mmCIF file of C-alpha atoms in Angstrom:
data_model
loop_
_atom_site.group_PDB
_atom_site.id
_atom_site.type_symbol
_atom_site.label_atom_id
_atom_site.label_comp_id
_atom_site.label_asym_id
_atom_site.label_seq_id
_atom_site.Cartn_x
_atom_site.Cartn_y
_atom_site.Cartn_z
ATOM 1 C CA MET A 1 40.352 88.885 61.107
ATOM 2 C CA PHE A 2 36.926 90.414 61.771
ATOM 3 C CA GLN A 3 37.738 91.076 65.422
ATOM 4 C CA ASP A 4 41.022 92.755 64.460
ATOM 5 C CA LEU A 5 39.494 94.954 61.735
ATOM 6 C CA ARG A 6 36.394 96.053 63.610
ATOM 7 C CA LYS A 7 38.510 98.071 66.042
ATOM 8 C CA ASN A 8 39.594 100.512 63.320
ATOM 9 C CA TYR A 9 37.259 99.983 60.336
ATOM 10 C CA TRP A 10 33.622 99.490 59.457
ATOM 11 C CA TRP A 11 31.636 99.125 56.224
ATOM 12 C CA PRO A 12 28.274 97.571 55.278
ATOM 13 C CA GLU A 13 28.236 93.737 55.300
ATOM 14 C CA MET A 14 31.748 93.818 56.739
ATOM 15 C CA LYS A 15 31.604 90.363 58.382
ATOM 16 C CA PHE A 16 30.136 88.711 55.283
ATOM 17 C CA ASN A 17 32.833 90.221 53.044
ATOM 18 C CA ILE A 18 35.576 89.008 55.371
ATOM 19 C CA LEU A 19 34.009 85.534 55.406
ATOM 20 C CA GLN A 20 33.999 85.445 51.595
ATOM 21 C CA TYR A 21 37.627 86.550 51.454
ATOM 22 C CA VAL A 22 38.767 83.844 53.871
ATOM 23 C CA ASN A 23 36.731 81.160 52.069
ATOM 24 C CA ARG A 24 38.514 81.997 48.805
ATOM 25 C CA CYS A 25 42.000 81.903 50.317
ATOM 26 C CA LEU A 26 43.890 78.978 48.745
ATOM 27 C CA THR A 27 46.375 78.747 51.621
ATOM 28 C CA CYS A 28 43.536 78.366 54.127
ATOM 29 C CA LEU A 29 41.895 75.690 51.980
ATOM 30 C CA GLN A 30 45.183 73.750 51.825
ATOM 31 C CA VAL A 31 46.100 73.725 55.495
ATOM 32 C CA LYS A 32 42.910 73.997 57.577
ATOM 33 C CA ALA A 33 41.500 70.814 59.103
ATOM 34 C CA GLU A 34 37.813 70.076 58.618
ATOM 35 C CA HIS A 35 35.735 69.873 61.806
ATOM 36 C CA GLN A 36 32.543 68.897 60.025
ATOM 37 C CA LYS A 37 31.126 65.480 59.279
ATOM 38 C CA PRO A 38 32.787 63.720 56.306
ATOM 39 C CA HIS A 39 31.072 63.918 52.923
ATOM 40 C CA GLY A 40 29.008 61.149 51.356
ATOM 41 C CA TYR A 41 26.325 58.868 52.764
ATOM 42 C CA LEU A 42 26.999 55.124 53.032
ATOM 43 C CA GLN A 43 26.187 53.220 49.816
ATOM 44 C CA PRO A 44 25.664 49.511 50.670
ATOM 45 C CA LEU A 45 26.155 46.885 47.983
ATOM 46 C CA GLU A 46 23.091 45.042 46.731
ATOM 47 C CA VAL A 47 22.172 41.806 48.499
ATOM 48 C CA PRO A 48 23.196 38.833 46.263
ATOM 49 C CA GLU A 49 20.602 36.419 44.904
ATOM 50 C CA TRP A 50 22.546 33.151 45.267
ATOM 51 C CA LYS A 51 25.570 31.626 46.960
ATOM 52 C CA TRP A 52 29.090 32.357 45.720
ATOM 53 C CA GLU A 53 27.923 34.486 42.816
ATOM 54 C CA HIS A 54 29.258 37.713 44.320
ATOM 55 C CA ILE A 55 32.477 37.631 46.339
ATOM 56 C CA THR A 56 35.040 39.973 47.871
ATOM 57 C CA MET A 57 38.784 39.458 48.276
ATOM 58 C CA ASP A 58 41.858 41.074 49.814
ATOM 59 C CA PHE A 59 45.348 40.194 51.086
ATOM 60 C CA ILE A 60 46.944 40.077 54.538
ATOM 61 C CA THR A 61 50.644 40.763 53.947
ATOM 62 C CA LYS A 62 53.847 41.192 55.969
ATOM 63 C CA LEU A 63 53.155 38.119 58.135
ATOM 64 C CA PRO A 64 56.046 36.150 59.684
ATOM 65 C CA ARG A 65 57.529 33.811 57.071
ATOM 66 C CA THR A 66 56.742 30.158 57.836
ATOM 67 C CA ALA A 67 58.686 26.968 57.151
ATOM 68 C CA LYS A 68 56.657 26.583 53.938
ATOM 69 C CA GLN A 69 57.775 30.092 52.870
ATOM 70 C CA HIS A 70 54.273 31.574 53.235
ATOM 71 C CA ASP A 71 54.127 35.232 54.312
ATOM 72 C CA SER A 72 50.612 36.330 53.216
ATOM 73 C CA ILE A 73 46.975 35.192 53.272
ATOM 74 C CA TRP A 74 44.472 35.587 50.447
ATOM 75 C CA VAL A 75 41.047 36.171 52.030
ATOM 76 C CA ILE A 76 38.016 35.428 49.798
ATOM 77 C CA VAL A 77 34.504 35.981 51.233
ATOM 78 C CA ASN A 78 31.081 35.137 49.841
ATOM 79 C CA ARG A 79 28.841 38.181 50.263
ATOM 80 C CA LEU A 80 25.606 36.189 50.762
ATOM 81 C CA THR A 81 26.508 33.302 53.076
ATOM 82 C CA LYS A 82 29.541 35.095 54.648
ATOM 83 C CA SER A 83 31.552 31.879 54.211
ATOM 84 C CA ALA A 84 35.249 32.484 53.578
ATOM 85 C CA HIS A 85 38.402 30.797 52.285
ATOM 86 C CA PHE A 86 41.803 31.653 53.757
ATOM 87 C CA LEU A 87 44.552 30.701 51.291
ATOM 88 C CA PRO A 88 48.210 30.877 52.405
ATOM 89 C CA ILE A 89 50.367 32.456 49.678
ATOM 90 C CA ARG A 90 53.623 34.314 49.137
ATOM 91 C CA GLU A 91 53.650 38.056 48.623
ATOM 92 C CA THR A 92 55.697 37.545 45.456
ATOM 93 C CA TYR A 93 52.964 35.527 43.717
ATOM 94 C CA SER A 94 52.148 36.948 40.279
ATOM 95 C CA SER A 95 48.673 37.392 38.793
ATOM 96 C CA GLU A 96 49.178 34.207 36.760
ATOM 97 C CA LYS A 97 49.892 32.194 39.911
ATOM 98 C CA LEU A 98 46.902 33.729 41.715
ATOM 99 C CA SER A 99 44.645 32.869 38.763
ATOM 100 C CA GLU A 100 45.688 29.204 38.938
ATOM 101 C CA LEU A 101 45.017 29.170 42.686
ATOM 102 C CA PHE A 102 41.652 30.885 42.157
ATOM 103 C CA VAL A 103 40.520 28.197 39.699
ATOM 104 C CA LYS A 104 41.732 25.393 41.972
ATOM 105 C CA GLU A 105 40.239 26.669 45.247
ATOM 106 C CA ILE A 106 37.181 28.746 44.225
ATOM 107 C CA VAL A 107 35.986 27.896 40.711
ATOM 108 C CA ALA A 108 36.396 24.135 41.239
ATOM 109 C CA ARG A 109 34.297 24.270 44.435
ATOM 110 C CA HIS A 110 31.731 27.008 43.840
ATOM 111 C CA GLY A 111 31.734 27.837 40.133
ATOM 112 C CA VAL A 112 32.565 31.084 38.359
ATOM 113 C CA PRO A 113 31.415 34.201 40.292
ATOM 114 C CA LEU A 114 29.492 37.015 38.632
ATOM 115 C CA SER A 115 31.368 39.851 40.354
ATOM 116 C CA ILE A 116 34.445 40.390 42.526
ATOM 117 C CA VAL A 117 34.825 43.375 44.870
ATOM 118 C CA SER A 118 38.438 44.240 45.747
ATOM 119 C CA ASP A 119 40.808 47.115 46.311
ATOM 120 C CA ARG A 120 43.315 48.367 43.733
ATOM 121 C CA ASP A 121 46.164 46.045 44.608
ATOM 122 C CA THR A 122 48.684 45.878 41.770
ATOM 123 C CA ARG A 123 47.873 42.200 41.236
ATOM 124 C CA PHE A 124 44.169 43.022 40.782
ATOM 125 C CA THR A 125 44.854 45.872 38.347
ATOM 126 C CA TYR A 126 47.339 43.832 36.310
ATOM 127 C CA ARG A 127 46.381 43.316 32.669
ATOM 128 C CA PHE A 128 46.470 39.509 32.900
ATOM 129 C CA TRP A 129 44.069 39.454 35.886
ATOM 130 C CA LYS A 130 41.579 41.703 34.072
ATOM 131 C CA LYS A 131 41.817 39.673 30.847
ATOM 132 C CA PHE A 132 41.449 36.398 32.763
ATOM 133 C CA HIS A 133 38.174 37.424 34.410
ATOM 134 C CA GLU A 134 36.907 39.023 31.229
ATOM 135 C CA GLN A 135 37.196 35.609 29.554
ATOM 136 C CA MET A 136 35.522 33.970 32.583
ATOM 137 C CA GLY A 137 32.607 36.422 32.427
ATOM 138 C CA THR A 138 33.299 37.937 35.866
ATOM 139 C CA ARG A 139 32.864 41.670 36.488
ATOM 140 C CA LEU A 140 35.649 43.295 38.538
ATOM 141 C CA CYS A 141 34.421 45.976 40.967
ATOM 142 C CA LEU A 142 37.520 47.870 42.132
ATOM 143 C CA SER A 143 37.380 50.388 44.963
ATOM 144 C CA THR A 144 38.048 54.088 44.534
ATOM 145 C CA ALA A 145 41.553 55.319 45.327
ATOM 146 C CA TYR A 146 42.493 55.097 49.005
ATOM 147 C CA HIS A 147 39.014 54.110 50.184
ATOM 148 C CA PRO A 148 39.118 50.669 51.868
ATOM 149 C CA GLN A 149 35.532 51.046 53.121
ATOM 150 C CA THR A 150 34.362 49.868 49.683
ATOM 151 C CA ASP A 151 35.477 46.356 50.655
ATOM 152 C CA GLY A 152 34.324 46.564 54.270
ATOM 153 C CA GLN A 153 33.167 42.917 54.349
ATOM 154 C CA THR A 154 36.684 41.575 53.706
ATOM 155 C CA GLU A 155 38.308 44.153 56.009
ATOM 156 C CA ARG A 156 36.085 42.992 58.889
ATOM 157 C CA THR A 157 36.795 39.333 58.118
ATOM 158 C CA ILE A 158 40.540 40.069 58.098
ATOM 159 C CA GLN A 159 40.257 41.656 61.530
ATOM 160 C CA THR A 160 38.570 38.512 62.903
ATOM 161 C CA LEU A 161 41.083 36.230 61.173
ATOM 162 C CA GLU A 162 44.070 38.085 62.637
ATOM 163 C CA ASP A 163 42.597 37.821 66.137
ATOM 164 C CA MET A 164 42.052 34.063 65.710
ATOM 165 C CA LEU A 165 45.598 33.532 64.403
ATOM 166 C CA ARG A 166 47.079 35.468 67.328
ATOM 167 C CA ALA A 167 45.132 33.261 69.757
ATOM 168 C CA CYS A 168 46.300 30.067 67.993
ATOM 169 C CA VAL A 169 49.959 31.114 67.975
ATOM 170 C CA ILE A 170 49.806 32.084 71.668
ATOM 171 C CA ASP A 171 48.093 28.834 72.733
ATOM 172 C CA PHE A 172 49.690 26.293 70.372
ATOM 173 C CA GLY A 173 52.810 27.939 68.925
ATOM 174 C CA GLY A 174 54.297 26.815 65.634
ATOM 175 C CA ASN A 175 53.766 28.353 62.207
ATOM 176 C CA TRP A 176 50.543 30.241 61.559
ATOM 177 C CA ASP A 177 49.825 28.389 58.288
ATOM 178 C CA ASP A 178 49.579 25.105 60.246
ATOM 179 C CA HIS A 179 46.538 26.484 62.091
ATOM 180 C CA LEU A 180 44.914 28.162 59.082
ATOM 181 C CA PRO A 181 42.671 25.211 57.960
ATOM 182 C CA LEU A 182 41.121 24.838 61.425
ATOM 183 C CA VAL A 183 40.786 28.606 61.757
ATOM 184 C CA GLU A 184 38.848 28.648 58.472
ATOM 185 C CA PHE A 185 36.595 25.828 59.664
ATOM 186 C CA SER A 186 35.986 27.518 63.016
ATOM 187 C CA TYR A 187 35.155 30.847 61.354
ATOM 188 C CA ASN A 188 32.691 29.272 58.872
ATOM 189 C CA ASN A 189 31.023 27.123 61.537
ATOM 190 C CA SER A 190 30.467 29.996 64.001
ATOM 191 C CA TYR A 191 27.371 32.174 64.362
ATOM 192 C CA HIS A 192 27.261 35.295 62.152
ATOM 193 C CA ALA A 193 25.051 38.150 63.338
ATOM 194 C CA SER A 194 24.093 39.472 59.876
ATOM 195 C CA ILE A 195 22.630 36.200 58.596
ATOM 196 C CA GLY A 196 21.522 34.881 62.007
ATOM 197 C CA MET A 197 23.287 31.515 61.606
ATOM 198 C CA PRO A 198 26.726 30.044 60.854
ATOM 199 C CA PRO A 199 27.921 30.410 57.219
ATOM 200 C CA TYR A 200 28.142 26.604 56.852
ATOM 201 C CA GLU A 201 24.492 26.222 57.878
ATOM 202 C CA MET A 202 23.485 28.678 55.154
ATOM 203 C CA LEU A 203 25.795 27.020 52.625
ATOM 204 C CA TYR A 204 25.034 23.331 53.319
ATOM 205 C CA GLY A 205 21.702 23.392 55.165
ATOM 206 C CA ARG A 206 23.089 22.565 58.616
ATOM 207 C CA ARG A 207 26.112 23.157 60.795
ATOM 208 C CA CYS A 208 29.091 20.869 60.206
ATOM 209 C CA ARG A 209 29.975 18.244 62.811
ATOM 210 C CA THR A 210 32.418 19.224 65.528
ATOM 211 C CA PRO A 211 33.590 17.457 68.730
ATOM 212 C CA LEU A 212 30.797 19.373 70.493
ATOM 213 C CA CYS A 213 27.989 17.587 68.598
ATOM 214 C CA TRP A 214 28.951 13.903 68.422
ATOM 215 C CA GLY A 215 25.271 12.941 68.646
ATOM 216 C CA GLU A 216 24.635 14.021 65.058
ATOM 217 C CA VAL A 217 25.482 10.759 63.325
ATOM 218 C CA GLY A 218 24.099 9.161 60.212
ATOM 219 C CA GLN A 219 23.448 10.520 56.733
ATOM 220 C CA LYS A 220 20.992 13.353 56.191
ATOM 221 C CA ASP A 221 18.848 13.420 53.041
ATOM 222 C CA MET A 222 18.957 16.747 51.174
ATOM 223 C CA GLY A 223 17.073 15.710 48.070
ATOM 224 C CA SER A 224 13.449 15.690 49.289
ATOM 225 C CA LYS A 225 10.983 18.389 48.303
ATOM 226 C CA SER A 226 10.575 19.562 51.888
ATOM 227 C CA ASP A 227 14.324 20.083 52.227
ATOM 228 C CA VAL A 228 14.452 22.091 48.996
ATOM 229 C CA GLU A 229 11.583 24.281 50.202
ATOM 230 C CA LEU A 230 13.315 24.673 53.552
ATOM 231 C CA MET A 231 16.500 25.797 51.822
ATOM 232 C CA ALA A 232 14.588 28.308 49.669
ATOM 233 C CA ASN A 233 12.808 29.698 52.734
ATOM 234 C CA LYS A 234 16.093 29.911 54.611
ATOM 235 C CA LEU A 235 17.684 31.750 51.665
ATOM 236 C CA ALA A 236 14.855 34.295 51.612
ATOM 237 C CA GLN A 237 15.173 34.694 55.374
ATOM 238 C CA VAL A 238 18.919 35.300 55.128
ATOM 239 C CA ARG A 239 18.508 37.887 52.360
ATOM 240 C CA ALA A 240 15.913 39.701 54.494
ATOM 241 C CA ARG A 241 18.277 39.650 57.470
ATOM 242 C CA LEU A 242 21.145 40.969 55.352
ATOM 243 C CA LYS A 243 18.958 43.802 54.051
ATOM 244 C CA ALA A 244 17.901 44.681 57.595
ATOM 245 C CA ALA A 245 21.537 44.626 58.759
ATOM 246 C CA GLN A 246 22.581 46.876 55.869
ATOM 247 C CA ASP A 247 19.789 49.345 56.608
ATOM 248 C CA ARG A 248 20.741 49.406 60.285
ATOM 249 C CA GLN A 249 24.437 49.957 59.525
ATOM 250 C CA LYS A 250 23.575 52.664 56.979
ATOM 251 C CA SER A 251 21.419 54.536 59.481
ATOM 252 C CA TYR A 252 24.267 54.485 62.035
ATOM 253 C CA ALA A 253 26.881 55.603 59.506
ATOM 254 C CA ASP A 254 24.778 58.372 57.920
ATOM 255 C CA LYS A 255 24.364 60.070 61.305
ATOM 256 C CA ARG A 256 28.099 60.874 61.178
ATOM 257 C CA ARG A 257 28.158 61.959 57.520
ATOM 258 C CA ARG A 258 26.714 64.711 55.341
ATOM 259 C CA PRO A 259 25.757 64.689 51.657
ATOM 260 C CA ILE A 260 27.495 66.774 49.005
ATOM 261 C CA GLU A 261 27.442 66.793 45.222
ATOM 262 C CA PHE A 262 29.778 68.281 42.633
ATOM 263 C CA ASN A 263 29.148 69.047 38.981
ATOM 264 C CA VAL A 264 31.314 68.071 36.034
ATOM 265 C CA GLY A 265 33.740 70.933 35.486
ATOM 266 C CA ASP A 266 33.905 71.991 39.158
ATOM 267 C CA ARG A 267 37.341 72.496 40.679
ATOM 268 C CA VAL A 268 38.111 70.607 43.885
ATOM 269 C CA LEU A 269 41.029 70.032 46.251
ATOM 270 C CA LEU A 270 42.233 66.499 46.985
ATOM 271 C CA LYS A 271 42.858 65.422 50.580
ATOM 272 C CA VAL A 272 46.180 63.689 51.267
ATOM 273 C CA SER A 273 47.617 62.169 54.441
ATOM 274 C CA PRO A 274 50.906 63.461 55.901
ATOM 275 C CA TRP A 275 53.493 60.737 56.484
ATOM 276 C CA ASN A 276 54.669 60.801 60.107
ATOM 277 C CA GLY A 277 58.255 59.776 59.533
ATOM 278 C CA LEU A 278 61.503 60.320 61.413
ATOM 279 C CA ILE A 279 61.960 63.950 60.369
ATOM 280 C CA ARG A 280 59.238 66.323 61.598
ATOM 281 C CA PHE A 281 58.491 70.031 61.783
ATOM 282 C CA ARG A 282 59.811 70.691 58.300
ATOM 283 C CA LYS A 283 58.251 71.988 55.119
ATOM 284 C CA ARG A 284 57.336 68.408 54.151
ATOM 285 C CA GLY A 285 56.035 65.591 56.312
ATOM 286 C CA LYS A 286 54.030 66.613 59.362
ATOM 287 C CA LEU A 287 53.529 70.231 58.263
ATOM 288 C CA SER A 288 52.737 69.531 54.622
ATOM 289 C CA PRO A 289 49.449 70.812 53.137
ATOM 290 C CA ARG A 290 46.358 68.751 53.917
ATOM 291 C CA TYR A 291 44.976 69.302 50.402
ATOM 292 C CA ILE A 292 46.541 69.598 46.957
ATOM 293 C CA GLY A 293 45.021 70.945 43.770
ATOM 294 C CA PRO A 294 42.779 72.328 42.507
ATOM 295 C CA PHE A 295 41.720 69.663 39.998
ATOM 296 C CA LYS A 296 38.914 69.650 37.467
ATOM 297 C CA ILE A 297 36.133 67.049 37.766
ATOM 298 C CA LEU A 298 35.855 65.057 34.528
ATOM 299 C CA ALA A 299 33.001 62.673 35.358
ATOM 300 C CA ARG A 300 30.800 61.377 38.124
ATOM 301 C CA ILE A 301 31.198 57.654 38.904
ATOM 302 C CA GLY A 302 28.197 56.249 40.751
ATOM 303 C CA LYS A 303 26.662 58.281 43.565
ATOM 304 C CA VAL A 304 29.690 59.119 45.731
ATOM 305 C CA ALA A 305 32.779 58.996 43.475
ATOM 306 C CA TYR A 306 34.312 61.389 40.943
ATOM 307 C CA ARG A 307 37.060 61.146 38.319
ATOM 308 C CA LEU A 308 39.577 64.001 38.416
ATOM 309 C CA GLU A 309 41.893 65.463 35.809
ATOM 310 C CA LEU A 310 45.259 64.735 37.434
ATOM 311 C CA PRO A 311 48.554 66.117 36.089
ATOM 312 C CA ASP A 312 51.476 63.977 34.946
ATOM 313 C CA GLU A 313 53.158 64.364 38.345
ATOM 314 C CA LEU A 314 50.346 62.263 39.908
ATOM 315 C CA ARG A 315 49.866 59.751 37.090
ATOM 316 C CA SER A 316 50.724 56.824 39.439
ATOM 317 C CA ILE A 317 47.476 57.441 41.390
ATOM 318 C CA HIS A 318 44.108 56.245 40.112
ATOM 319 C CA PRO A 319 42.026 59.331 39.198
ATOM 320 C CA THR A 320 38.716 58.160 40.764
ATOM 321 C CA PHE A 321 38.162 59.284 44.364
ATOM 322 C CA HIS A 322 35.442 58.999 46.982
ATOM 323 C CA VAL A 323 33.679 62.273 47.759
ATOM 324 C CA SER A 324 35.043 62.246 51.337
ATOM 325 C CA HIS A 325 38.538 63.015 49.926
ATOM 326 C CA LEU A 326 37.368 66.107 48.050
ATOM 327 C CA ARG A 327 36.829 69.728 49.094
ATOM 328 C CA LYS A 328 35.289 72.385 46.889
ATOM 329 C CA CYS A 329 37.803 75.010 45.793
ATOM 330 C CA LEU A 330 36.557 78.589 45.836
ATOM 331 C CA ALA A 331 39.939 80.172 45.186
ATOM 332 C CA ASP A 332 40.897 81.912 41.949
ATOM 333 C CA GLU A 333 41.423 79.570 38.976
ATOM 334 C CA THR A 334 45.008 80.750 38.527
ATOM 335 C CA SER A 335 45.943 79.531 42.029
ATOM 336 C CA HIS A 336 47.356 76.045 42.448
ATOM 337 C CA VAL A 337 49.811 73.957 44.476
ATOM 338 C CA PHE A 338 53.139 73.145 42.819
ATOM 339 C CA TYR A 339 53.491 69.367 42.679
ATOM 340 C CA ASP A 340 57.274 69.287 42.423
ATOM 341 C CA GLU A 341 57.291 70.347 46.072
ATOM 342 C CA ILE A 342 55.302 67.276 47.129
ATOM 343 C CA GLU A 343 56.102 63.558 47.065
ATOM 344 C CA VAL A 344 52.953 61.390 47.074
ATOM 345 C CA ASP A 345 52.856 57.590 46.936
ATOM 346 C CA ASP A 346 50.063 55.351 45.569
ATOM 347 C CA LYS A 347 48.209 55.567 48.910
ATOM 348 C CA LEU A 348 48.264 59.376 48.994
ATOM 349 C CA ASN A 349 50.946 59.531 51.696
ATOM 350 C CA TYR A 350 53.883 61.903 51.659
ATOM 351 C CA VAL A 351 57.222 60.146 51.198
ATOM 352 C CA GLU A 352 60.551 61.643 52.231
ATOM 353 C CA GLU A 353 63.761 59.702 51.545
ATOM 354 C CA PRO A 354 67.459 60.533 52.006
ATOM 355 C CA VAL A 355 69.659 60.229 48.935
ATOM 356 C CA ALA A 356 73.205 60.985 50.122
ATOM 357 C CA ILE A 357 75.435 61.766 53.103
ATOM 358 C CA LEU A 358 77.241 65.053 52.530
ATOM 359 C CA ASP A 359 79.322 65.330 55.692
ATOM 360 C CA ARG A 360 80.047 63.779 59.092
ATOM 361 C CA ASP A 361 80.677 65.273 62.507
ATOM 362 C CA GLU A 362 80.670 64.463 66.216
ATOM 363 C CA LYS A 363 78.625 66.151 68.912
ATOM 364 C CA ARG A 364 80.306 65.920 72.319
ATOM 365 C CA LEU A 365 78.000 65.736 75.289
ATOM 366 C CA ARG A 366 78.896 65.453 78.969
ATOM 367 C CA ASN A 367 79.016 61.641 79.101
ATOM 368 C CA LYS A 368 79.134 60.531 75.480
ATOM 369 C CA VAL A 369 79.903 61.423 71.902
ATOM 370 C CA VAL A 370 77.061 61.411 69.354
ATOM 371 C CA LYS A 371 77.946 60.816 65.708
ATOM 372 C CA MET A 372 76.131 63.139 63.295
ATOM 373 C CA VAL A 373 75.656 62.987 59.522
ATOM 374 C CA LYS A 374 74.596 65.741 57.116
ATOM 375 C CA VAL A 375 71.853 64.261 54.907
ATOM 376 C CA GLN A 376 70.658 65.412 51.504
ATOM 377 C CA TRP A 377 66.939 64.656 51.043
ATOM 378 C CA LYS A 378 65.167 63.758 47.823
ATOM 379 C CA HIS A 379 64.019 66.769 45.757
ATOM 380 C CA ARG A 380 65.647 69.265 48.127
ATOM 381 C CA LYS A 381 68.270 71.850 47.369
ATOM 382 C CA GLY A 382 71.715 71.566 48.883
ATOM 383 C CA SER A 383 71.006 74.366 51.320
ATOM 384 C CA GLU A 384 68.162 72.313 52.776
ATOM 385 C CA ALA A 385 70.397 69.394 53.855
ATOM 386 C CA THR A 386 69.999 68.599 57.559
ATOM 387 C CA TRP A 387 72.115 67.194 60.374
ATOM 388 C CA GLU A 388 70.756 63.964 61.870
ATOM 389 C CA THR A 389 72.087 61.402 64.339
ATOM 390 C CA GLU A 390 73.853 58.522 62.610
ATOM 391 C CA GLU A 391 72.243 55.934 64.900
ATOM 392 C CA GLU A 392 68.678 56.941 63.980
ATOM 393 C CA MET A 393 69.483 57.170 60.296
ATOM 394 C CA ARG A 394 71.014 53.660 60.308
ATOM 395 C CA ILE A 395 67.854 52.277 61.900
ATOM 396 C CA CYS A 396 65.375 54.029 59.585
ATOM 397 C CA TYR A 397 67.398 54.127 56.352
ATOM 398 C CA PRO A 398 70.013 51.327 56.384
ATOM 399 C CA GLN A 399 70.278 51.434 52.573
ATOM 400 C CA LEU A 400 71.880 54.876 52.876
ATOM 401 C CA PHE A 401 74.995 53.332 54.451
ATOM 402 C CA GLU A 402 75.423 50.369 52.104
ATOM 403 C CA THR A 403 77.503 52.266 49.532
#
């Protein structure tokens, strides 16, 4: 804009005035991509004092269904020793069923934890799950909306677990839940860089026996004073190693981030992710706005999270967001994005679904005939119905052809 105007006009502080005008343009704020470092420095969790007092958990879903009808894995990780339990479950398990499994597999073996870090899965936000842990005396630490980095420990463990399961299925075949107990043992008995030893050695005082160490026979005494002192020294050593690992990871991460702070009452835009679906280059989907809002900040949660005043159209989304999803809005207070034009799911993705087939036709090519259907999309006017190939629509939206 400056280069275009300077050819015919000039006034004092011309470039600065143009810069201010562009910065306050709501359309530019909505659609322009950020080429700067993301907001918010890394905030590591505190190093736990004792074993299995502070844990993290998450689910691996959409796995192939086994003969035992398992299609998911519940991953529970101890933040101090890095030891983990991999529990095969069904995706349809309710919070009541998960609570029974939690008592059987975790509480019975390690006692009641002090805190649990997890994402906002519907089973973790369910009223029964919250009431259950409130009675147990456990504090639930849920992540901010659409920010899986809060539970980075479990996400990294899940990545390792999936790689191990792929290797087992390739080498041995069969159902993945048949290999899960040995995968759990192998993971817990392998060296972990953060603590400088295997999780089992930190948990029990030594590595567990495997076919590679048949020479370790006989019973080992763990009740002497020297062994207790050794365990205490090892615990202090592990906590020091964890703190050093956290500081190292924080220094790496902060090089690619920048700090920013907002005040209560500021107006910000909320970043959303376009859904790359079948239909592209339309008003919605790929070319949708990158940011919606503006929204008013109601409160600051911790150091890098804020609670927003969301309208009723977005009531399905949790109002607390990490600072990396926010952009300061400098536009006029009367400007805003109309939410009835946007479909957002609980993960801040745009959703576009067909609701009806209005007409059918055939497109004749040189060597074949392509069947076409005129599709009415959700929350679109009749004039915005589009022609699509019937074959692609049957693959992506089979429910459209059931009636």
